[in-house]
Amino acid sequence: MNHLPSRNKSWPERADAASFYGFTDLPSVHARGAVVLSHGEGPYVLDTDGRRWLDANSGLWNMVAGFDHPGLREAAQAQYARFPGYHALFGRMSDQTVALAERMAELAPFDGGRVFFTNSGSEANDTLIKMLWFLARAEGRPERRKILTRVNAYHGVTLGAASMTGKPYIEQFGLPLPGFLHLTCPHFWREGRERETEADFTARLARELEEVIAREGADTIAAFVAEPVMGAGGVIPPSEGYFQAVQPILKRHGIPFIADEVICGFGRTGTLWGSEGYGFVPDALIASKAMTAGYFPMGAVVLGPDLGDRLTAAAESAEEFPHGFTASGHPVGCAIALKAIDVILNEGLLENVVRLTPRFEAGMATLAGTYPQIGEVRGRGLMGALEVVADRDSKTPYPPELAVSERVANACMDHGLICRPLGQAIVLCPPFILTDAQMDEMFARLDQALAEVFAELPAG
Ligand SMILES: *Cc1c(COP(=O)(O)O)cnc(C)c1O
């Protein structure tokens, strides 16, 4: 029960009093107050006091069509008026759910895909794990349960997805669950050894995969799951030839290769799927984020033909696949996703990602040329990161207590720009609708923030 009438408090105070914050740097929010937003215009968001920021993170990678797309709002309103909610279980589902499953199967990088809807990317990853475990038992191989992912991978926060995630904070929950194994992160700049070439590095990671399979036993491994470009781990494209090295090994051992396309899917890297850009076809894929342009919470598992057929057979013999969420395949979410996919593919958004990429890369390269504190610039399409270091040659990071990337993110906020710190990297992943002028504005604001913060830091 609240004892103080909320009208005596500011929005940030009300946020503080009533919220338990997730993924929030509490010292920053205590010092600065929460930002309470009320609306958006194109790629900008506005708070309850009318302050305005260019959101260089597209909300959380997902608001790719901006914050006030009329077509998406109309699609939502029309579907709410027509049929405002239903599940997709017990042999019943909305027409929109069918239409979206068809559309996603059509766009998938393989023929004959089958789609299962969830409400988030995490749930899609947990669903995938349960599918693989269900399949293993149905096929008389109950020991085939282990899941291989990579250090720095981000796959979500539910128990399975968090266990797949390769970030140190999962230990704060006593995770991963048993049988979740993390391979070396394919980040050559950080993980490459002295005098090792990028090709040698890739070969070493492929050998590691072989060794782990030999040690664990191929028949104990249910899948290898990878983001085409790691997102929340700090925007890490794989080393040269990585997927071409890894996929044949997995094939040889009969281990499904699953692409977590939650960030890369629907155009972020300049192709419809990240896997497409890296020249491989996964056995299944996970989608979410841009799938509804962020206008509805939704995720999906898209099974390739082999897994789809085997799972169908397994479910037939058990009479059902006992899994599903109340709002799986929500008709409003599906209507919005159909529209969002149409907007991305047919209103020039994907083309704009491709068109803007050189300007994006040039903007990041200019900052790296200006500031010796930027140790690496990396990315693909409209996802990029600037890695901040105390010393460029030795790649030494600043001590964590200086909270450098938090300071950069806070300084950006002061200059009207939202961008997110991740480890010691600054992540940029603007909406696909950005104009050239807005991109230049993004870099100008970031430049001001960097100049301010770097001037305060001890020399490297
Ligand atoms: C965000 C993300 C998830 C989790 O999605 P939620 O909707 O936040 O549960 C899973 N995988 C990847 C690659 C992501 O970026």
Coordinates of C-alpha atoms in Angstrom, one line a residue, residues 150-151 183-209 236-242 245-246:
R150 CA 30.0 -19.2 -26.2
V151 CA 31.4 -16.9 -23.5
L183 CA 33.1 -22.1 -25.6
T184 CA 35.6 -19.4 -26.3
C185 CA 34.2 -16.1 -27.5
P186 CA 35.2 -15.6 -31.2
H187 CA 36.5 -12.1 -30.6
F188 CA 39.9 -12.0 -32.3
W189 CA 40.9 -8.5 -31.0
R190 CA 40.4 -9.6 -27.4
E191 CA 40.9 -13.3 -27.4
G192 CA 43.6 -13.7 -30.1
R193 CA 47.0 -14.6 -28.7
E194 CA 50.3 -12.9 -29.5
R195 CA 51.5 -13.6 -33.0
E196 CA 48.3 -15.6 -33.8
T197 CA 46.7 -14.7 -37.1
E198 CA 42.9 -14.3 -37.3
A199 CA 42.8 -17.5 -39.4
D200 CA 44.9 -19.4 -36.7
F201 CA 42.5 -18.0 -34.1
T202 CA 39.5 -19.3 -36.0
A203 CA 41.2 -22.7 -36.4
R204 CA 42.0 -22.8 -32.7
L205 CA 38.3 -22.2 -31.8
A206 CA 37.3 -25.0 -34.3
R207 CA 39.8 -27.4 -32.6
E208 CA 38.3 -26.4 -29.2
L209 CA 34.8 -27.4 -30.4
I236 CA 31.0 -9.0 -31.4
P237 CA 31.1 -10.2 -35.0
P238 CA 32.8 -13.6 -35.3
S239 CA 36.4 -14.0 -36.5
E240 CA 36.9 -14.5 -40.2
G241 CA 35.6 -17.9 -41.3
Y242 CA 34.3 -18.8 -37.9
A245 CA 34.8 -23.7 -39.6
V246 CA 32.2 -24.6 -37.0

